Amino acid sequence: MPSEKKEEQYLKEREEFFKMLPKLNRRQFLKVAMASAAVALAKNQFPPHSFQLVEAVEAKQGGTEVKFRFAYISDTHLYERKLNERFVRAALKAVQDVNALDPQPDFVLFGGDLAQLGQAEELKLGKEILSELKPKVYMMVGEHDWYLDLGEKWIELFGKPYYSFDHKGVHFIVLNSVLVDDYWTEAKMSPMDRMKFMAQLDNPNGRPFTVGRGYGDVGKKQFEWLKQDLAKVSRDTPIVVFSHSPLYKYYKPWNFWTDDAEEVQALLRPFRNVTVIHGHTHQPVFHRIGNINFYGMLSTAWPWPYAPTGLPKLTIKMNRADPFDQFDGTGDGTVEVLANGKANKIYNLWSREPMKVTARYLESGGREEVPPLPIDPSF
């Protein structure tokens, strides 16, 4: 049916619906309202922003008590406001989403790549936008924030690039996982040359990300700190790690990869419940290795396609993103930390239905609590 006729039919049905409403009693009104909502949801006529409702319903159905929730915003890739209003608008939208949650999350994680080219004005704009969030914000650094001045401005604005904290019986660890070997000094690159190389998906001079290596001794110091930090924690304490790159090896040509991932995983292996939340890949991606569940975060700026090889087998691809819809394939999300120490991930896709991936799905090898399968799979 031509779009004009669809619109005409919709307006006619809406007019008839509103004419009917005054004639209904309360019970009839609720019945009609619920039926209308179900039809609208089925046709994707509602923007799926109300993930408060989804959480409330699923908390009753999950069988395991939700101990607390936190929200995340990631990969905003801000340019200066005068250069790109689009990414600014998306970051503001994420802040509004989180501030509208009821109940409010206990805190917000920012997942890295606040800026596009690590420039002071980009980072300051990001700090200004995130300052509007009602809950406390924990910051993580990405390579786009780091490689113009090797983190100098980011540290001035946000503090240490790796640290830990405890919250309601869970030990949280924030890592700088974007450290690479020095390929710029010998090549006599300027700071901006280095930054622009690092900002490419296919960096011809690229080196794989690491946690415990990289230029100088910055990685060695971090790895030693991580070992000492974990040595103080009971093996029964749930651990949640935040890293910008995935702490496993997904696809090296795009640096969806952490080269010393196995060494970090070995430090986490003795603990009963470990969850890793990462940014960088801009897509729903989930994985399990040994005792560790991994969840990728959405970007507010754009969705990457799925890499041609290496996608973790448990990942269910999201539907192909509409290139003419700025918000399709992007979004923010929440994480439910359960009373048993495990964590479920809710992807709040801005132009689609929310997608929930439970710890049970990963731990059952994909046999239980399977998320919805895609209708139009992405690349």
Short mmCIF file of C-alpha atoms in Angstrom, two decimals:
data_model
loop_
_atom_site.label_atom_id
_atom_site.label_comp_id
_atom_site.label_asym_id
_atom_site.label_seq_id
_atom_site.Cartn_x
_atom_site.Cartn_y
_atom_site.Cartn_z
CA MET A 1 0.00 0.00 0.00
CA PRO A 2 1.42 3.47 -0.89
CA SER A 3 2.64 5.36 2.15
CA GLU A 4 0.08 8.17 1.62
CA LYS A 5 -2.80 5.65 1.84
CA LYS A 6 -1.25 4.02 4.92
CA GLU A 7 -1.03 7.39 6.61
CA GLU A 8 -4.63 8.19 5.59
CA GLN A 9 -5.88 4.86 6.97
CA TYR A 10 -3.93 5.34 10.20
CA LEU A 11 -5.43 8.81 10.76
CA LYS A 12 -8.94 7.52 10.07
CA GLU A 13 -8.55 4.60 12.51
CA ARG A 14 -7.11 6.95 15.14
CA GLU A 15 -10.06 9.35 14.79
CA GLU A 16 -12.55 6.47 15.18
CA PHE A 17 -10.64 5.17 18.21
CA PHE A 18 -10.80 8.51 20.03
CA LYS A 19 -14.51 8.93 19.20
CA MET A 20 -15.15 5.55 20.86
CA LEU A 21 -13.22 6.23 24.08
CA PRO A 22 -15.85 8.35 25.92
CA LYS A 23 -18.38 5.51 25.53
CA LEU A 24 -16.21 2.95 27.40
CA ASN A 25 -16.34 2.09 31.09
CA ARG A 26 -13.03 1.67 33.02
CA ARG A 27 -12.73 -2.10 32.43
CA GLN A 28 -13.43 -1.73 28.71
CA PHE A 29 -10.96 1.15 28.47
CA LEU A 30 -8.12 -0.90 30.05
CA LYS A 31 -8.87 -3.84 27.76
CA VAL A 32 -8.77 -1.66 24.63
CA ALA A 33 -5.62 0.18 25.80
CA MET A 34 -3.73 -3.08 26.42
CA ALA A 35 -4.81 -4.50 23.05
CA SER A 36 -3.74 -1.29 21.29
CA ALA A 37 -0.36 -1.33 23.00
CA ALA A 38 0.23 -4.95 22.00
CA VAL A 39 -0.63 -4.21 18.35
CA ALA A 40 1.59 -1.12 18.32
CA LEU A 41 4.50 -3.04 19.82
CA ALA A 42 4.06 -5.84 17.31
CA LYS A 43 4.26 -3.27 14.50
CA ASN A 44 7.24 -1.51 16.12
CA GLN A 45 5.19 1.72 16.28
CA PHE A 46 6.48 2.54 19.77
CA PRO A 47 10.07 3.66 20.16
CA PRO A 48 11.34 1.11 22.72
CA HIS A 49 12.44 3.61 25.29
CA SER A 50 10.48 2.30 28.23
CA PHE A 51 12.96 -0.32 29.36
CA GLN A 52 11.97 0.47 32.94
CA LEU A 53 8.78 -1.56 32.27
CA VAL A 54 10.73 -4.40 30.69
CA GLU A 55 13.00 -4.66 33.70
CA ALA A 56 10.08 -4.61 36.13
CA VAL A 57 8.32 -7.47 34.34
CA GLU A 58 11.42 -9.58 33.84
CA ALA A 59 12.56 -9.15 37.42
CA LYS A 60 9.48 -11.14 38.48
CA GLN A 61 10.01 -13.82 35.82
CA GLY A 62 13.71 -14.42 36.17
CA GLY A 63 13.46 -16.57 39.30
CA THR A 64 16.61 -14.95 40.73
CA GLU A 65 16.44 -11.75 42.70
CA VAL A 66 18.00 -8.65 41.15
CA LYS A 67 20.33 -7.21 43.77
CA PHE A 68 21.00 -3.93 41.98
CA ARG A 69 21.35 -2.39 38.54
CA PHE A 70 23.80 -0.10 36.90
CA ALA A 71 23.51 1.66 33.55
CA TYR A 72 26.09 2.24 30.85
CA ILE A 73 26.79 4.75 28.11
CA SER A 74 29.69 4.10 25.76
CA ASP A 75 31.60 5.16 22.64
CA THR A 76 30.13 8.63 22.10
CA HIS A 77 33.05 9.69 19.81
CA LEU A 78 32.41 13.40 20.31
CA TYR A 79 33.90 16.02 18.05
CA GLU A 80 33.67 19.63 19.05
CA ARG A 81 30.01 20.68 19.04
CA LYS A 82 30.51 23.05 16.06
CA LEU A 83 31.89 20.19 13.91
CA ASN A 84 29.38 17.43 14.59
CA GLU A 85 26.07 18.05 16.31
CA ARG A 86 24.85 14.53 15.50
CA PHE A 87 27.03 12.66 18.02
CA VAL A 88 26.37 15.34 20.64
CA ARG A 89 22.62 14.79 20.18
CA ALA A 90 23.08 11.04 20.66
CA ALA A 91 25.10 11.49 23.87
CA LEU A 92 22.46 13.84 25.26
CA LYS A 93 19.78 11.28 24.38
CA ALA A 94 21.62 8.62 26.41
CA VAL A 95 21.87 10.94 29.41
CA GLN A 96 18.12 11.62 29.19
CA ASP A 97 17.44 7.86 28.98
CA VAL A 98 19.39 7.13 32.15
CA ASN A 99 17.93 10.06 34.06
CA ALA A 100 14.42 8.84 33.16
CA LEU A 101 14.96 5.35 34.62
CA ASP A 102 12.70 4.56 37.55
CA PRO A 103 14.10 3.35 39.85
CA GLN A 104 17.43 5.01 39.17
CA PRO A 105 20.46 2.72 38.64
CA ASP A 106 23.01 2.61 41.43
CA PHE A 107 25.65 4.13 39.15
CA VAL A 108 26.62 4.63 35.50
CA LEU A 109 29.67 3.25 33.71
CA PHE A 110 31.04 5.25 30.82
CA GLY A 111 32.73 2.70 28.54
CA GLY A 112 35.45 4.71 26.78
CA ASP A 113 35.95 6.65 23.54
CA LEU A 114 34.28 9.74 24.91
CA ALA A 115 36.16 11.80 22.27
CA GLN A 116 36.91 11.11 18.61
CA LEU A 117 40.44 12.53 18.40
CA GLY A 118 41.34 13.01 22.06
CA GLN A 119 41.31 16.80 21.85
CA ALA A 120 40.80 18.88 24.97
CA GLU A 121 37.60 20.51 23.69
CA GLU A 122 36.10 17.11 22.83
CA LEU A 123 36.88 15.67 26.26
CA LYS A 124 35.61 18.78 28.05
CA LEU A 125 32.38 18.65 26.03
CA GLY A 126 31.96 15.02 27.06
CA LYS A 127 32.52 15.84 30.71
CA GLU A 128 29.95 18.63 30.48
CA ILE A 129 27.33 16.29 28.97
CA LEU A 130 27.96 13.45 31.46
CA SER A 131 27.80 15.90 34.39
CA GLU A 132 24.02 16.04 33.76
CA LEU A 133 23.64 12.39 34.83
CA LYS A 134 21.85 11.97 38.17
CA PRO A 135 23.71 8.81 39.36
CA LYS A 136 27.43 8.65 40.09
CA VAL A 137 29.55 8.02 36.98
CA TYR A 138 32.59 5.73 36.73
CA MET A 139 34.84 6.54 33.76
CA MET A 140 36.86 4.20 31.54
CA VAL A 141 39.30 5.30 28.84
CA GLY A 142 39.33 4.28 25.16
CA GLU A 143 42.01 4.64 22.50
CA HIS A 144 40.26 7.68 20.97
CA ASP A 145 40.65 9.46 24.32
CA TRP A 146 44.26 8.45 24.86
CA TYR A 147 46.62 8.66 21.92
CA LEU A 148 46.80 12.41 21.21
CA ASP A 149 48.68 13.13 24.45
CA LEU A 150 48.99 9.59 25.91
CA GLY A 151 46.18 10.23 28.37
CA GLU A 152 47.40 13.50 29.88
CA LYS A 153 44.16 15.49 29.42
CA TRP A 154 41.88 12.53 30.20
CA ILE A 155 43.68 11.92 33.51
CA GLU A 156 43.49 15.63 34.37
CA LEU A 157 39.70 15.60 33.83
CA PHE A 158 38.73 12.14 35.13
CA GLY A 159 41.52 10.72 37.30
CA LYS A 160 43.27 7.34 37.27
CA PRO A 161 42.82 5.19 34.13
CA TYR A 162 42.70 1.97 36.18
CA TYR A 163 41.19 1.45 39.62
CA SER A 164 38.76 -0.72 41.58
CA PHE A 165 35.84 -0.21 43.94
CA ASP A 166 33.38 -2.31 45.93
CA HIS A 167 29.61 -1.99 45.75
CA LYS A 168 27.04 -4.10 47.64
CA GLY A 169 29.34 -7.12 47.90
CA VAL A 170 30.66 -7.01 44.31
CA HIS A 171 34.25 -6.08 43.43
CA PHE A 172 34.46 -3.85 40.32
CA ILE A 173 37.68 -3.35 38.34
CA VAL A 174 38.17 -0.69 35.65
CA LEU A 175 41.11 -1.28 33.26
CA ASN A 176 42.98 0.64 30.61
CA SER A 177 42.98 -2.10 27.97
CA VAL A 178 44.11 0.01 24.96
CA LEU A 179 47.87 0.02 25.52
CA VAL A 180 49.97 -0.76 22.43
CA ASP A 181 53.68 -0.95 21.62
CA ASP A 182 55.36 2.28 20.50
CA TYR A 183 55.35 2.44 16.68
CA TRP A 184 55.31 6.24 16.47
CA THR A 185 58.65 7.40 17.90
CA GLU A 186 60.86 5.77 15.27
CA ALA A 187 58.49 6.91 12.51
CA LYS A 188 58.67 10.49 13.92
CA MET A 189 54.87 10.86 13.98
CA SER A 190 53.30 14.00 15.39
CA PRO A 191 50.80 13.48 18.25
CA MET A 192 47.89 14.07 15.84
CA ASP A 193 49.37 11.63 13.28
CA ARG A 194 49.53 9.02 16.04
CA MET A 195 45.95 9.79 17.08
CA LYS A 196 44.61 9.55 13.53
CA PHE A 197 46.32 6.21 12.98
CA MET A 198 44.84 4.88 16.22
CA ALA A 199 41.37 6.17 15.24
CA GLN A 200 41.27 3.94 12.13
CA LEU A 201 39.48 0.61 12.14
CA ASP A 202 42.15 -0.81 9.81
CA ASN A 203 45.30 0.87 11.15
CA PRO A 204 48.18 -0.04 8.80
CA ASN A 205 50.63 0.62 11.64
CA GLY A 206 48.39 -0.93 14.24
CA ARG A 207 49.57 -2.97 17.16
CA PRO A 208 47.19 -5.13 19.20
CA PHE A 209 45.74 -3.75 22.42
CA THR A 210 47.09 -5.06 25.71
CA VAL A 211 46.49 -4.64 29.43
CA GLY A 212 49.93 -5.56 30.73
CA ARG A 213 52.31 -4.50 27.96
CA GLY A 214 52.46 -1.48 25.64
CA TYR A 215 54.87 1.42 25.47
CA GLY A 216 57.14 2.18 28.40
CA ASP A 217 56.23 0.44 31.64
CA VAL A 218 52.64 1.69 31.87
CA GLY A 219 51.21 -1.76 31.09
CA LYS A 220 53.60 -3.60 33.42
CA LYS A 221 52.61 -1.33 36.31
CA GLN A 222 48.91 -1.88 35.61
CA PHE A 223 49.27 -5.66 35.43
CA GLU A 224 51.17 -5.75 38.72
CA TRP A 225 48.49 -3.55 40.31
CA LEU A 226 45.78 -5.92 39.01
CA LYS A 227 47.48 -8.96 40.55
CA GLN A 228 47.82 -7.20 43.91
CA ASP A 229 44.23 -5.93 43.80
CA LEU A 230 42.78 -9.40 43.13
CA ALA A 231 44.98 -10.97 45.81
CA LYS A 232 42.97 -9.04 48.43
CA VAL A 233 39.60 -10.35 47.22
CA SER A 234 37.86 -13.53 48.41
CA ARG A 235 37.36 -16.19 45.70
CA ASP A 236 33.62 -16.16 46.49
CA THR A 237 33.26 -12.42 45.84
CA PRO A 238 31.58 -11.67 42.49
CA ILE A 239 33.94 -9.80 40.13
CA VAL A 240 32.85 -7.39 37.37
CA VAL A 241 35.60 -6.08 35.09
CA PHE A 242 35.19 -3.08 32.78
CA SER A 243 37.55 -2.97 29.77
CA HIS A 244 37.31 -0.93 26.60
CA SER A 245 38.56 -3.67 24.28
CA PRO A 246 37.09 -7.17 24.61
CA LEU A 247 39.26 -9.20 27.00
CA TYR A 248 39.44 -12.01 24.44
CA LYS A 249 40.52 -12.42 20.80
CA TYR A 250 37.69 -11.64 18.40
CA TYR A 251 39.10 -10.10 15.16
CA LYS A 252 42.69 -8.83 15.05
CA PRO A 253 42.58 -6.75 11.82
CA TRP A 254 40.06 -4.39 13.48
CA ASN A 255 41.72 -4.62 16.90
CA PHE A 256 38.63 -6.29 18.36
CA TRP A 257 41.33 -8.05 20.31
CA THR A 258 43.41 -7.96 23.51
CA ASP A 259 46.76 -9.59 22.90
CA ASP A 260 47.44 -10.63 26.49
CA ALA A 261 43.82 -11.61 27.15
CA GLU A 262 44.75 -15.12 28.32
CA GLU A 263 47.05 -13.67 30.99
CA VAL A 264 44.25 -11.49 32.36
CA GLN A 265 41.77 -14.38 32.17
CA ALA A 266 44.21 -16.53 34.18
CA LEU A 267 44.12 -13.97 37.01
CA LEU A 268 40.30 -14.09 36.99
CA ARG A 269 39.97 -17.88 36.73
CA PRO A 270 40.05 -18.67 40.48
CA PHE A 271 36.93 -16.59 41.16
CA ARG A 272 33.47 -18.17 41.19
CA ASN A 273 31.54 -15.45 39.31
CA VAL A 274 33.28 -13.17 36.82
CA THR A 275 31.63 -10.82 34.31
CA VAL A 276 33.48 -8.63 31.82
CA ILE A 277 31.69 -5.63 30.26
CA HIS A 278 33.51 -4.08 27.29
CA GLY A 279 33.07 -1.29 24.74
CA HIS A 280 34.86 -0.69 21.42
CA THR A 281 32.93 -3.18 19.24
CA HIS A 282 29.71 -1.07 19.06
CA GLN A 283 27.39 -4.10 18.84
CA PRO A 284 25.61 -6.73 20.91
CA VAL A 285 28.30 -9.38 21.28
CA PHE A 286 28.50 -11.94 24.06
CA HIS A 287 30.83 -14.77 24.89
CA ARG A 288 31.85 -17.22 27.60
CA ILE A 289 35.34 -18.56 28.29
CA GLY A 290 35.75 -20.86 31.29
CA ASN A 291 34.17 -19.11 34.24
CA ILE A 292 33.93 -15.67 32.58
CA ASN A 293 30.87 -14.15 30.89
CA PHE A 294 31.59 -11.34 28.42
CA TYR A 295 29.15 -8.69 27.17
CA GLY A 296 29.89 -5.95 24.61
CA MET A 297 28.26 -2.54 24.95
CA LEU A 298 26.38 -0.48 22.37
CA SER A 299 27.77 2.80 21.07
CA THR A 300 25.69 5.97 20.97
CA ALA A 301 27.53 7.14 17.82
CA TRP A 302 27.25 4.31 15.23
CA PRO A 303 27.05 0.48 15.02
CA TRP A 304 29.99 -1.43 13.56
CA PRO A 305 29.17 -4.37 11.30
CA TYR A 306 30.06 -7.78 12.67
CA ALA A 307 33.59 -8.86 11.81
CA PRO A 308 33.94 -11.39 8.94
CA THR A 309 35.46 -14.06 11.20
CA GLY A 310 35.98 -14.71 14.88
CA LEU A 311 32.49 -13.83 16.15
CA PRO A 312 31.92 -15.69 19.46
CA LYS A 313 29.56 -18.62 18.83
CA LEU A 314 27.08 -17.64 21.54
CA THR A 315 26.53 -14.19 20.01
CA ILE A 316 23.17 -13.66 18.32
CA LYS A 317 23.58 -10.91 15.75
CA MET A 318 21.27 -7.93 15.88
CA ASN A 319 19.23 -7.11 12.79
CA ARG A 320 20.96 -5.15 10.05
CA ALA A 321 21.11 -1.45 10.89
CA ASP A 322 19.17 1.04 8.76
CA PRO A 323 21.80 3.49 7.37
CA PHE A 324 19.16 6.23 7.07
CA ASP A 325 18.21 6.08 10.76
CA GLN A 326 20.86 7.72 12.97
CA PHE A 327 19.74 5.83 16.03
CA ASP A 328 19.27 2.35 14.54
CA GLY A 329 21.77 -0.14 15.96
CA THR A 330 22.89 2.32 18.63
CA GLY A 331 21.80 2.87 22.22
CA ASP A 332 22.70 2.45 25.85
CA GLY A 333 21.79 -0.17 28.43
CA THR A 334 21.63 -1.60 31.91
CA VAL A 335 23.16 -4.52 33.75
CA GLU A 336 21.29 -6.47 36.42
CA VAL A 337 23.57 -7.85 39.12
CA LEU A 338 21.78 -10.80 40.70
CA ALA A 339 21.84 -11.97 44.29
CA ASN A 340 23.85 -15.03 43.21
CA GLY A 341 26.64 -12.78 41.85
CA LYS A 342 25.84 -13.28 38.17
CA ALA A 343 24.93 -10.49 35.76
CA ASN A 344 22.33 -10.10 33.01
CA LYS A 345 22.76 -7.55 30.24
CA ILE A 346 19.97 -5.45 28.71
CA TYR A 347 20.70 -3.75 25.39
CA ASN A 348 18.51 -0.66 25.03
CA LEU A 349 18.53 -0.38 21.23
CA TRP A 350 17.05 3.00 20.45
CA SER A 351 15.02 2.13 17.35
CA ARG A 352 14.17 -1.45 18.33
CA GLU A 353 12.90 -3.65 21.10
CA PRO A 354 15.28 -4.04 24.07
CA MET A 355 17.37 -7.23 24.01
CA LYS A 356 18.13 -9.12 27.22
CA VAL A 357 21.03 -11.60 27.41
CA THR A 358 21.12 -13.54 30.65
CA ALA A 359 24.00 -15.20 32.44
CA ARG A 360 21.96 -18.39 32.26
CA TYR A 361 21.95 -18.24 28.45
CA LEU A 362 25.76 -18.08 28.40
CA GLU A 363 26.30 -20.68 31.12
CA SER A 364 23.94 -23.18 29.46
CA GLY A 365 25.95 -22.96 26.26
CA GLY A 366 23.09 -21.18 24.50
CA ARG A 367 20.45 -23.82 25.29
CA GLU A 368 18.34 -21.87 27.83
CA GLU A 369 16.82 -18.37 27.92
CA VAL A 370 17.73 -17.80 24.26
CA PRO A 371 17.41 -14.13 23.15
CA PRO A 372 15.22 -13.36 20.09
CA LEU A 373 16.79 -14.44 16.82
CA PRO A 374 17.35 -11.80 14.10
CA ILE A 375 14.93 -11.44 11.17
CA ASP A 376 17.39 -9.53 8.96
CA PRO A 377 20.88 -10.51 10.19
CA SER A 378 23.65 -7.96 10.04
CA PHE A 379 26.91 -8.54 8.20
#
